[in-house]
JSON list of C-alpha atoms in Angstrom, two decimals:
[
{"chain": "A", "resi": 32, "resn": "MET", "atom": "CA", "xyz": [0.25, -0.26, -0.29]},
{"chain": "A", "resi": 33, "resn": "THR", "atom": "CA", "xyz": [1.23, 3.21, -0.57]},
{"chain": "A", "resi": 34, "resn": "GLU", "atom": "CA", "xyz": [2.09, 5.38, 1.35]},
{"chain": "A", "resi": 35, "resn": "PRO", "atom": "CA", "xyz": [0.39, 8.92, 1.78]},
{"chain": "A", "resi": 36, "resn": "SER", "atom": "CA", "xyz": [2.40, 12.24, 0.77]},
{"chain": "A", "resi": 37, "resn": "TYR", "atom": "CA", "xyz": [1.96, 14.00, 3.26]},
{"chain": "A", "resi": 38, "resn": "LEU", "atom": "CA", "xyz": [3.49, 11.34, 6.09]},
{"chain": "A", "resi": 39, "resn": "THR", "atom": "CA", "xyz": [6.26, 11.17, 3.29]},
{"chain": "A", "resi": 40, "resn": "ALA", "atom": "CA", "xyz": [6.75, 15.18, 4.12]},
{"chain": "A", "resi": 41, "resn": "VAL", "atom": "CA", "xyz": [5.73, 15.08, 7.64]},
{"chain": "A", "resi": 42, "resn": "ARG", "atom": "CA", "xyz": [8.63, 12.79, 7.76]},
{"chain": "A", "resi": 43, "resn": "GLU", "atom": "CA", "xyz": [11.52, 13.57, 6.01]},
{"chain": "A", "resi": 44, "resn": "SER", "atom": "CA", "xyz": [10.62, 17.09, 7.75]},
{"chain": "A", "resi": 45, "resn": "TYR", "atom": "CA", "xyz": [11.01, 16.74, 10.91]},
{"chain": "A", "resi": 46, "resn": "ASP", "atom": "CA", "xyz": [13.69, 13.98, 10.56]},
{"chain": "A", "resi": 47, "resn": "THR", "atom": "CA", "xyz": [15.77, 17.20, 8.86]},
{"chain": "A", "resi": 48, "resn": "VAL", "atom": "CA", "xyz": [14.89, 19.55, 11.74]},
{"chain": "A", "resi": 49, "resn": "ALA", "atom": "CA", "xyz": [14.92, 17.42, 14.75]},
{"chain": "A", "resi": 50, "resn": "ALA", "atom": "CA", "xyz": [18.45, 18.19, 15.71]},
{"chain": "A", "resi": 51, "resn": "ASP", "atom": "CA", "xyz": [17.19, 21.84, 15.65]},
{"chain": "A", "resi": 52, "resn": "TYR", "atom": "CA", "xyz": [14.06, 21.20, 16.75]},
{"chain": "A", "resi": 53, "resn": "LEU", "atom": "CA", "xyz": [14.61, 19.77, 20.49]},
{"chain": "A", "resi": 54, "resn": "LYS", "atom": "CA", "xyz": [17.19, 23.18, 20.81]},
{"chain": "A", "resi": 55, "resn": "GLN", "atom": "CA", "xyz": [14.72, 25.58, 20.11]},
{"chain": "A", "resi": 56, "resn": "VAL", "atom": "CA", "xyz": [10.99, 24.67, 21.15]},
{"chain": "A", "resi": 57, "resn": "LYS", "atom": "CA", "xyz": [10.20, 25.27, 24.39]},
{"chain": "A", "resi": 58, "resn": "ARG", "atom": "CA", "xyz": [10.50, 22.88, 27.46]},
{"chain": "A", "resi": 59, "resn": "PRO", "atom": "CA", "xyz": [7.11, 22.28, 29.29]},
{"chain": "A", "resi": 60, "resn": "ALA", "atom": "CA", "xyz": [7.91, 24.24, 31.95]},
{"chain": "A", "resi": 61, "resn": "GLU", "atom": "CA", "xyz": [8.23, 26.88, 30.03]},
{"chain": "A", "resi": 62, "resn": "LEU", "atom": "CA", "xyz": [4.97, 26.61, 28.17]},
{"chain": "A", "resi": 63, "resn": "ASP", "atom": "CA", "xyz": [2.48, 29.92, 29.36]},
{"chain": "A", "resi": 64, "resn": "PRO", "atom": "CA", "xyz": [0.42, 28.88, 33.12]},
{"chain": "A", "resi": 65, "resn": "LEU", "atom": "CA", "xyz": [-2.54, 27.82, 31.26]},
{"chain": "A", "resi": 66, "resn": "SER", "atom": "CA", "xyz": [-1.44, 25.68, 29.15]},
{"chain": "A", "resi": 67, "resn": "ARG", "atom": "CA", "xyz": [0.92, 24.26, 32.15]},
{"chain": "A", "resi": 68, "resn": "ALA", "atom": "CA", "xyz": [-2.14, 23.90, 33.95]},
{"chain": "A", "resi": 69, "resn": "LEU", "atom": "CA", "xyz": [-4.74, 22.20, 31.30]},
{"chain": "A", "resi": 70, "resn": "LEU", "atom": "CA", "xyz": [-1.45, 19.24, 31.14]},
{"chain": "A", "resi": 71, "resn": "THR", "atom": "CA", "xyz": [-1.65, 18.92, 34.68]},
{"chain": "A", "resi": 72, "resn": "ALA", "atom": "CA", "xyz": [-5.16, 19.16, 34.58]},
{"chain": "A", "resi": 73, "resn": "PHE", "atom": "CA", "xyz": [-4.98, 15.98, 32.09]},
{"chain": "A", "resi": 74, "resn": "ALA", "atom": "CA", "xyz": [-2.19, 13.88, 34.27]},
{"chain": "A", "resi": 75, "resn": "GLU", "atom": "CA", "xyz": [-4.85, 14.16, 37.40]},
{"chain": "A", "resi": 76, "resn": "SER", "atom": "CA", "xyz": [-7.99, 13.05, 35.53]},
{"chain": "A", "resi": 77, "resn": "VAL", "atom": "CA", "xyz": [-6.13, 10.31, 34.60]},
{"chain": "A", "resi": 78, "resn": "ARG", "atom": "CA", "xyz": [-5.10, 8.92, 37.81]},
{"chain": "A", "resi": 79, "resn": "GLU", "atom": "CA", "xyz": [-8.61, 9.70, 38.96]},
{"chain": "A", "resi": 80, "resn": "SER", "atom": "CA", "xyz": [-9.83, 7.39, 36.52]},
{"chain": "A", "resi": 81, "resn": "GLY", "atom": "CA", "xyz": [-7.19, 4.44, 37.36]},
{"chain": "A", "resi": 82, "resn": "GLY", "atom": "CA", "xyz": [-4.52, 5.63, 35.81]},
{"chain": "A", "resi": 83, "resn": "GLY", "atom": "CA", "xyz": [-2.90, 3.13, 33.00]},
{"chain": "A", "resi": 84, "resn": "PRO", "atom": "CA", "xyz": [-0.64, 3.31, 29.65]},
{"chain": "A", "resi": 85, "resn": "VAL", "atom": "CA", "xyz": [-0.63, 7.06, 28.14]},
{"chain": "A", "resi": 86, "resn": "ALA", "atom": "CA", "xyz": [0.31, 7.59, 24.50]},
{"chain": "A", "resi": 87, "resn": "ASP", "atom": "CA", "xyz": [1.79, 10.72, 23.95]},
{"chain": "A", "resi": 88, "resn": "LEU", "atom": "CA", "xyz": [1.35, 10.55, 20.45]},
{"chain": "A", "resi": 89, "resn": "GLY", "atom": "CA", "xyz": [3.29, 13.11, 18.13]},
{"chain": "A", "resi": 90, "resn": "CYS", "atom": "CA", "xyz": [5.80, 12.94, 21.14]},
{"chain": "A", "resi": 91, "resn": "GLY", "atom": "CA", "xyz": [8.83, 14.58, 18.90]},
{"chain": "A", "resi": 92, "resn": "PRO", "atom": "CA", "xyz": [11.79, 14.47, 21.05]},
{"chain": "A", "resi": 93, "resn": "GLY", "atom": "CA", "xyz": [10.13, 13.49, 24.02]},
{"chain": "A", "resi": 94, "resn": "LEU", "atom": "CA", "xyz": [9.83, 16.75, 26.35]},
{"chain": "A", "resi": 95, "resn": "VAL", "atom": "CA", "xyz": [6.38, 16.25, 26.97]},
{"chain": "A", "resi": 96, "resn": "THR", "atom": "CA", "xyz": [6.50, 12.47, 27.37]},
{"chain": "A", "resi": 97, "resn": "ALA", "atom": "CA", "xyz": [8.71, 13.16, 30.34]},
{"chain": "A", "resi": 98, "resn": "HIS", "atom": "CA", "xyz": [6.77, 16.25, 31.74]},
{"chain": "A", "resi": 99, "resn": "LEU", "atom": "CA", "xyz": [3.47, 13.58, 32.05]},
{"chain": "A", "resi": 100, "resn": "ALA", "atom": "CA", "xyz": [6.11, 10.98, 33.29]},
{"chain": "A", "resi": 101, "resn": "GLY", "atom": "CA", "xyz": [7.10, 13.27, 36.30]},
{"chain": "A", "resi": 102, "resn": "LEU", "atom": "CA", "xyz": [3.22, 14.34, 36.99]},
{"chain": "A", "resi": 103, "resn": "GLY", "atom": "CA", "xyz": [3.00, 10.45, 37.44]},
{"chain": "A", "resi": 104, "resn": "LEU", "atom": "CA", "xyz": [1.78, 8.92, 34.13]},
{"chain": "A", "resi": 105, "resn": "SER", "atom": "CA", "xyz": [3.09, 5.96, 32.88]},
{"chain": "A", "resi": 106, "resn": "ALA", "atom": "CA", "xyz": [3.53, 7.56, 29.55]},
{"chain": "A", "resi": 107, "resn": "PHE", "atom": "CA", "xyz": [5.05, 6.85, 26.45]},
{"chain": "A", "resi": 108, "resn": "GLY", "atom": "CA", "xyz": [5.55, 8.33, 23.09]},
{"chain": "A", "resi": 109, "resn": "VAL", "atom": "CA", "xyz": [5.63, 7.61, 19.50]},
{"chain": "A", "resi": 110, "resn": "ASP", "atom": "CA", "xyz": [5.82, 9.58, 16.45]},
{"chain": "A", "resi": 111, "resn": "LEU", "atom": "CA", "xyz": [6.97, 9.04, 12.30]},
{"chain": "A", "resi": 112, "resn": "SER", "atom": "CA", "xyz": [10.01, 10.95, 12.60]},
{"chain": "A", "resi": 113, "resn": "PRO", "atom": "CA", "xyz": [13.02, 8.22, 13.37]},
{"chain": "A", "resi": 114, "resn": "ARG", "atom": "CA", "xyz": [14.86, 10.66, 14.28]},
{"chain": "A", "resi": 115, "resn": "MET", "atom": "CA", "xyz": [12.72, 11.94, 16.66]},
{"chain": "A", "resi": 116, "resn": "ILE", "atom": "CA", "xyz": [12.31, 9.12, 18.22]},
{"chain": "A", "resi": 117, "resn": "GLU", "atom": "CA", "xyz": [16.16, 8.60, 18.30]},
{"chain": "A", "resi": 118, "resn": "LEU", "atom": "CA", "xyz": [16.65, 12.30, 20.28]},
{"chain": "A", "resi": 119, "resn": "ALA", "atom": "CA", "xyz": [13.38, 10.84, 22.78]},
{"chain": "A", "resi": 120, "resn": "ARG", "atom": "CA", "xyz": [15.73, 7.87, 23.82]},
{"chain": "A", "resi": 121, "resn": "ARG", "atom": "CA", "xyz": [18.39, 8.98, 23.91]},
{"chain": "A", "resi": 122, "resn": "THR", "atom": "CA", "xyz": [17.02, 12.37, 25.91]},
{"chain": "A", "resi": 123, "resn": "HIS", "atom": "CA", "xyz": [14.97, 9.78, 28.06]},
{"chain": "A", "resi": 124, "resn": "PRO", "atom": "CA", "xyz": [16.41, 6.60, 28.50]},
{"chain": "A", "resi": 125, "resn": "GLY", "atom": "CA", "xyz": [13.88, 5.56, 30.88]},
{"chain": "A", "resi": 126, "resn": "LEU", "atom": "CA", "xyz": [10.65, 6.05, 29.08]},
{"chain": "A", "resi": 127, "resn": "ALA", "atom": "CA", "xyz": [9.74, 4.32, 25.64]},
{"chain": "A", "resi": 128, "resn": "PHE", "atom": "CA", "xyz": [9.41, 5.90, 22.63]},
{"chain": "A", "resi": 129, "resn": "THR", "atom": "CA", "xyz": [8.41, 3.89, 19.11]},
{"chain": "A", "resi": 130, "resn": "VAL", "atom": "CA", "xyz": [8.22, 5.35, 15.47]},
{"chain": "A", "resi": 131, "resn": "GLY", "atom": "CA", "xyz": [4.90, 5.28, 14.46]},
{"chain": "A", "resi": 132, "resn": "SER", "atom": "CA", "xyz": [1.77, 6.72, 12.54]},
{"chain": "A", "resi": 133, "resn": "MET", "atom": "CA", "xyz": [-1.31, 8.15, 14.05]},
{"chain": "A", "resi": 134, "resn": "THR", "atom": "CA", "xyz": [-2.91, 6.78, 10.90]},
{"chain": "A", "resi": 135, "resn": "ALA", "atom": "CA", "xyz": [-2.40, 2.90, 12.36]},
{"chain": "A", "resi": 136, "resn": "LEU", "atom": "CA", "xyz": [-1.15, 2.55, 15.52]},
{"chain": "A", "resi": 137, "resn": "ASP", "atom": "CA", "xyz": [0.64, -0.43, 16.58]},
{"chain": "A", "resi": 138, "resn": "ILE", "atom": "CA", "xyz": [-1.24, -0.35, 19.95]},
{"chain": "A", "resi": 139, "resn": "GLU", "atom": "CA", "xyz": [-4.21, -2.86, 21.00]},
{"chain": "A", "resi": 140, "resn": "ASP", "atom": "CA", "xyz": [-7.86, -2.19, 21.15]},
{"chain": "A", "resi": 141, "resn": "ALA", "atom": "CA", "xyz": [-8.83, -0.19, 24.16]},
{"chain": "A", "resi": 142, "resn": "SER", "atom": "CA", "xyz": [-5.35, -0.71, 25.97]},
{"chain": "A", "resi": 143, "resn": "LEU", "atom": "CA", "xyz": [-5.22, 3.03, 26.67]},
{"chain": "A", "resi": 144, "resn": "ALA", "atom": "CA", "xyz": [-5.95, 4.93, 30.02]},
{"chain": "A", "resi": 145, "resn": "GLY", "atom": "CA", "xyz": [-4.94, 8.48, 27.99]},
{"chain": "A", "resi": 146, "resn": "ILE", "atom": "CA", "xyz": [-3.76, 10.04, 24.53]},
{"chain": "A", "resi": 147, "resn": "LEU", "atom": "CA", "xyz": [-1.76, 13.32, 24.44]},
{"chain": "A", "resi": 148, "resn": "ALA", "atom": "CA", "xyz": [-2.27, 14.47, 21.05]},
{"chain": "A", "resi": 149, "resn": "TYR", "atom": "CA", "xyz": [-0.33, 17.87, 21.64]},
{"chain": "A", "resi": 150, "resn": "TYR", "atom": "CA", "xyz": [-0.06, 19.99, 18.34]},
{"chain": "A", "resi": 151, "resn": "SER", "atom": "CA", "xyz": [0.33, 16.70, 16.36]},
{"chain": "A", "resi": 152, "resn": "THR", "atom": "CA", "xyz": [-2.65, 16.70, 14.01]},
{"chain": "A", "resi": 153, "resn": "HIS", "atom": "CA", "xyz": [-1.78, 19.83, 12.21]},
{"chain": "A", "resi": 154, "resn": "HIS", "atom": "CA", "xyz": [-0.29, 18.30, 8.91]},
{"chain": "A", "resi": 155, "resn": "THR", "atom": "CA", "xyz": [-2.89, 15.78, 8.71]},
{"chain": "A", "resi": 156, "resn": "PRO", "atom": "CA", "xyz": [-5.47, 16.35, 5.80]},
{"chain": "A", "resi": 157, "resn": "PRO", "atom": "CA", "xyz": [-8.89, 17.55, 7.35]},
{"chain": "A", "resi": 158, "resn": "GLU", "atom": "CA", "xyz": [-10.20, 15.04, 4.97]},
{"chain": "A", "resi": 159, "resn": "LEU", "atom": "CA", "xyz": [-8.03, 12.08, 7.12]},
{"chain": "A", "resi": 160, "resn": "LEU", "atom": "CA", "xyz": [-8.39, 12.96, 10.35]},
{"chain": "A", "resi": 161, "resn": "PRO", "atom": "CA", "xyz": [-11.51, 10.92, 10.64]},
{"chain": "A", "resi": 162, "resn": "LEU", "atom": "CA", "xyz": [-9.15, 8.01, 10.07]},
{"chain": "A", "resi": 163, "resn": "VAL", "atom": "CA", "xyz": [-6.77, 9.63, 13.08]},
{"chain": "A", "resi": 164, "resn": "TYR", "atom": "CA", "xyz": [-9.81, 10.11, 15.10]},
{"chain": "A", "resi": 165, "resn": "GLY", "atom": "CA", "xyz": [-10.63, 6.78, 14.52]},
{"chain": "A", "resi": 166, "resn": "GLU", "atom": "CA", "xyz": [-7.46, 5.39, 15.90]},
{"chain": "A", "resi": 167, "resn": "PHE", "atom": "CA", "xyz": [-7.69, 7.78, 18.97]},
{"chain": "A", "resi": 168, "resn": "HIS", "atom": "CA", "xyz": [-11.14, 6.03, 19.79]},
{"chain": "A", "resi": 169, "resn": "ARG", "atom": "CA", "xyz": [-9.83, 2.23, 18.76]},
{"chain": "A", "resi": 170, "resn": "THR", "atom": "CA", "xyz": [-7.28, 2.44, 20.79]},
{"chain": "A", "resi": 171, "resn": "LEU", "atom": "CA", "xyz": [-9.16, 4.46, 24.41]},
{"chain": "A", "resi": 172, "resn": "ARG", "atom": "CA", "xyz": [-10.61, 2.34, 26.79]},
{"chain": "A", "resi": 173, "resn": "PRO", "atom": "CA", "xyz": [-13.90, 3.01, 27.75]},
{"chain": "A", "resi": 174, "resn": "GLY", "atom": "CA", "xyz": [-13.55, 5.51, 29.87]},
{"chain": "A", "resi": 175, "resn": "GLY", "atom": "CA", "xyz": [-10.48, 6.69, 29.00]},
{"chain": "A", "resi": 176, "resn": "LEU", "atom": "CA", "xyz": [-8.91, 10.50, 27.85]},
{"chain": "A", "resi": 177, "resn": "LEU", "atom": "CA", "xyz": [-7.61, 12.52, 24.87]},
{"chain": "A", "resi": 178, "resn": "MET", "atom": "CA", "xyz": [-6.15, 16.10, 24.90]},
{"chain": "A", "resi": 179, "resn": "LEU", "atom": "CA", "xyz": [-5.86, 17.27, 22.05]},
{"chain": "A", "resi": 180, "resn": "ALA", "atom": "CA", "xyz": [-4.31, 20.93, 21.46]},
{"chain": "A", "resi": 181, "resn": "GLY", "atom": "CA", "xyz": [-3.04, 22.97, 18.48]},
{"chain": "A", "resi": 182, "resn": "TYR", "atom": "CA", "xyz": [-2.78, 26.16, 16.37]},
{"chain": "A", "resi": 183, "resn": "VAL", "atom": "CA", "xyz": [-6.91, 26.70, 15.15]},
{"chain": "A", "resi": 184, "resn": "GLY", "atom": "CA", "xyz": [-8.41, 29.74, 12.23]},
{"chain": "A", "resi": 185, "resn": "ALA", "atom": "CA", "xyz": [-10.88, 29.42, 9.30]},
{"chain": "A", "resi": 186, "resn": "GLY", "atom": "CA", "xyz": [-9.63, 26.76, 7.00]},
{"chain": "A", "resi": 187, "resn": "GLU", "atom": "CA", "xyz": [-6.09, 28.29, 6.38]},
{"chain": "A", "resi": 188, "resn": "ARG", "atom": "CA", "xyz": [-3.42, 25.97, 4.60]},
{"chain": "A", "resi": 189, "resn": "VAL", "atom": "CA", "xyz": [-0.04, 26.82, 5.47]},
{"chain": "A", "resi": 190, "resn": "ARG", "atom": "CA", "xyz": [2.95, 25.83, 4.03]},
{"chain": "A", "resi": 191, "resn": "PRO", "atom": "CA", "xyz": [5.92, 27.46, 6.26]},
{"chain": "A", "resi": 192, "resn": "ALA", "atom": "CA", "xyz": [9.30, 28.70, 5.00]},
{"chain": "A", "resi": 193, "resn": "PRO", "atom": "CA", "xyz": [12.71, 27.15, 6.73]},
{"chain": "A", "resi": 194, "resn": "ALA", "atom": "CA", "xyz": [12.19, 26.12, 10.12]},
{"chain": "A", "resi": 195, "resn": "TYR", "atom": "CA", "xyz": [14.12, 25.20, 13.06]},
{"chain": "A", "resi": 196, "resn": "GLY", "atom": "CA", "xyz": [17.57, 26.56, 12.17]},
{"chain": "A", "resi": 197, "resn": "GLY", "atom": "CA", "xyz": [16.73, 27.45, 8.60]},
{"chain": "A", "resi": 198, "resn": "HIS", "atom": "CA", "xyz": [16.09, 23.62, 6.89]},
{"chain": "A", "resi": 199, "resn": "PRO", "atom": "CA", "xyz": [14.23, 23.60, 4.24]},
{"chain": "A", "resi": 200, "resn": "VAL", "atom": "CA", "xyz": [10.60, 21.38, 4.95]},
{"chain": "A", "resi": 201, "resn": "SER", "atom": "CA", "xyz": [7.56, 20.54, 2.70]},
{"chain": "A", "resi": 202, "resn": "TYR", "atom": "CA", "xyz": [4.89, 19.37, 5.38]},
{"chain": "A", "resi": 203, "resn": "GLU", "atom": "CA", "xyz": [1.47, 21.34, 5.47]},
{"chain": "A", "resi": 204, "resn": "SER", "atom": "CA", "xyz": [-0.62, 22.65, 8.14]},
{"chain": "A", "resi": 205, "resn": "HIS", "atom": "CA", "xyz": [-4.26, 22.84, 8.42]},
{"chain": "A", "resi": 206, "resn": "ARG", "atom": "CA", "xyz": [-5.55, 26.14, 10.80]},
{"chain": "A", "resi": 207, "resn": "LEU", "atom": "CA", "xyz": [-9.33, 24.14, 11.09]},
{"chain": "A", "resi": 208, "resn": "PRO", "atom": "CA", "xyz": [-11.95, 26.05, 13.25]},
{"chain": "A", "resi": 209, "resn": "PRO", "atom": "CA", "xyz": [-12.56, 24.65, 16.52]},
{"chain": "A", "resi": 210, "resn": "GLU", "atom": "CA", "xyz": [-16.06, 23.97, 15.79]},
{"chain": "A", "resi": 211, "resn": "LEU", "atom": "CA", "xyz": [-14.56, 21.41, 12.81]},
{"chain": "A", "resi": 212, "resn": "LEU", "atom": "CA", "xyz": [-12.96, 19.80, 15.17]},
{"chain": "A", "resi": 213, "resn": "VAL", "atom": "CA", "xyz": [-15.69, 19.18, 17.41]},
{"chain": "A", "resi": 214, "resn": "GLU", "atom": "CA", "xyz": [-17.70, 17.83, 14.96]},
{"chain": "A", "resi": 215, "resn": "LEU", "atom": "CA", "xyz": [-15.38, 15.36, 13.86]},
{"chain": "A", "resi": 216, "resn": "LEU", "atom": "CA", "xyz": [-13.86, 13.74, 16.82]},
{"chain": "A", "resi": 217, "resn": "GLU", "atom": "CA", "xyz": [-17.80, 13.39, 18.24]},
{"chain": "A", "resi": 218, "resn": "ARG", "atom": "CA", "xyz": [-18.40, 11.61, 14.76]},
{"chain": "A", "resi": 219, "resn": "ALA", "atom": "CA", "xyz": [-15.76, 9.36, 15.75]},
{"chain": "A", "resi": 220, "resn": "GLY", "atom": "CA", "xyz": [-16.90, 7.93, 19.20]},
{"chain": "A", "resi": 221, "resn": "LEU", "atom": "CA", "xyz": [-15.59, 10.91, 21.39]},
{"chain": "A", "resi": 222, "resn": "VAL", "atom": "CA", "xyz": [-17.37, 12.94, 24.01]},
{"chain": "A", "resi": 223, "resn": "VAL", "atom": "CA", "xyz": [-15.77, 16.74, 24.60]},
{"chain": "A", "resi": 224, "resn": "THR", "atom": "CA", "xyz": [-15.66, 17.37, 27.83]},
{"chain": "A", "resi": 225, "resn": "ALA", "atom": "CA", "xyz": [-13.95, 20.86, 27.67]},
{"chain": "A", "resi": 226, "resn": "ARG", "atom": "CA", "xyz": [-12.21, 23.10, 25.36]},
{"chain": "A", "resi": 227, "resn": "ALA", "atom": "CA", "xyz": [-10.28, 26.09, 26.00]},
{"chain": "A", "resi": 228, "resn": "VAL", "atom": "CA", "xyz": [-9.40, 28.96, 23.21]},
{"chain": "A", "resi": 229, "resn": "GLN", "atom": "CA", "xyz": [-6.51, 31.28, 23.99]},
{"chain": "A", "resi": 230, "resn": "GLU", "atom": "CA", "xyz": [-6.29, 33.74, 21.74]},
{"chain": "A", "resi": 231, "resn": "PRO", "atom": "CA", "xyz": [-2.93, 35.36, 19.62]},
{"chain": "A", "resi": 232, "resn": "GLU", "atom": "CA", "xyz": [-0.64, 36.65, 21.93]},
{"chain": "A", "resi": 233, "resn": "GLU", "atom": "CA", "xyz": [3.23, 39.08, 21.14]},
{"chain": "A", "resi": 234, "resn": "GLY", "atom": "CA", "xyz": [4.85, 36.38, 19.23]},
{"chain": "A", "resi": 235, "resn": "ARG", "atom": "CA", "xyz": [1.88, 34.10, 18.35]},
{"chain": "A", "resi": 236, "resn": "LYS", "atom": "CA", "xyz": [-0.33, 34.35, 15.04]},
{"chain": "A", "resi": 237, "resn": "ALA", "atom": "CA", "xyz": [-3.14, 32.30, 15.44]},
{"chain": "A", "resi": 238, "resn": "ARG", "atom": "CA", "xyz": [-5.69, 31.11, 18.41]},
{"chain": "A", "resi": 239, "resn": "ILE", "atom": "CA", "xyz": [-5.14, 27.76, 19.99]},
{"chain": "A", "resi": 240, "resn": "VAL", "atom": "CA", "xyz": [-7.30, 25.59, 21.04]},
{"chain": "A", "resi": 241, "resn": "THR", "atom": "CA", "xyz": [-7.06, 22.68, 23.74]},
{"chain": "A", "resi": 242, "resn": "LEU", "atom": "CA", "xyz": [-10.19, 20.15, 23.96]},
{"chain": "A", "resi": 243, "resn": "LEU", "atom": "CA", "xyz": [-10.09, 17.61, 26.65]},
{"chain": "A", "resi": 244, "resn": "CYS", "atom": "CA", "xyz": [-12.44, 14.32, 25.57]},
{"chain": "A", "resi": 245, "resn": "ARG", "atom": "CA", "xyz": [-13.79, 11.34, 27.03]},
{"chain": "A", "resi": 246, "resn": "ARG", "atom": "CA", "xyz": [-14.60, 7.60, 25.30]},
{"chain": "A", "resi": 247, "resn": "PRO", "atom": "CA", "xyz": [-17.83, 6.88, 26.48]},
{"chain": "A", "resi": 248, "resn": "LEU", "atom": "CA", "xyz": [-18.17, 4.30, 28.93]}
]
C-alpha cells in the first residue's frame, strides 16, 4: 500500500529539523501558565480514572512525554520521525518511544488510559482526520481520556518557510475551526468534555484550542 504523500513529507521534514527542533522548542516548564495547567489537569484526570498507559502521539523528542511521566503517568511516546525517536530515546532513556503513525497505531484496542495529541495533528489533511480520530477511539479504553491541542483558524492551509534552524521543510499545516474539530471527534465516538481557546498574543499568530475528550463507558 502506497504511503500518503503528506506522511512522507512530515517524516522527512522532521528528520531534517530534529536536532535544531530539540534546541529551540519550549520545554514544558517554559509554557504559559494555562498550557501547563491543562497538562496537569489531564494528568490528574487520568490518575483519578484509575491510571494506566498513556500515549503521547507525535511526541517529537519526548519532552512532553517526560513531563507527563513526571506528573505520575505511565507515559510512552510515538512519532513518525525516526530521528525524533532517536533523540527521545537518547534524552529520556528511562521511557519507551517507538516509530509509528497516528493513521495506523500499533496499539491494542481499548488499551490506553489516555492519549495526548499535543500540536501533532495539524499536518493531517482534514479529510484524513476521521481516520486519526478513529484510531484514538479504537485504542482508548472505555472511560479513557484524550487531550488534543493545537493551532486553529478558519481553514487556512499553511506551507511554512524554512523552519527550526533554517532547514527546508515540505509539510503543510491546516488551521481548522475548533467547531469542525469537535464535530469530527464526536463523529468518531468521543465526547468533548471541555475546551479552552487562547487568543493570539505577541509572537503567536494564531489561536490555540485545547480539547479534553472521553471515550464513553
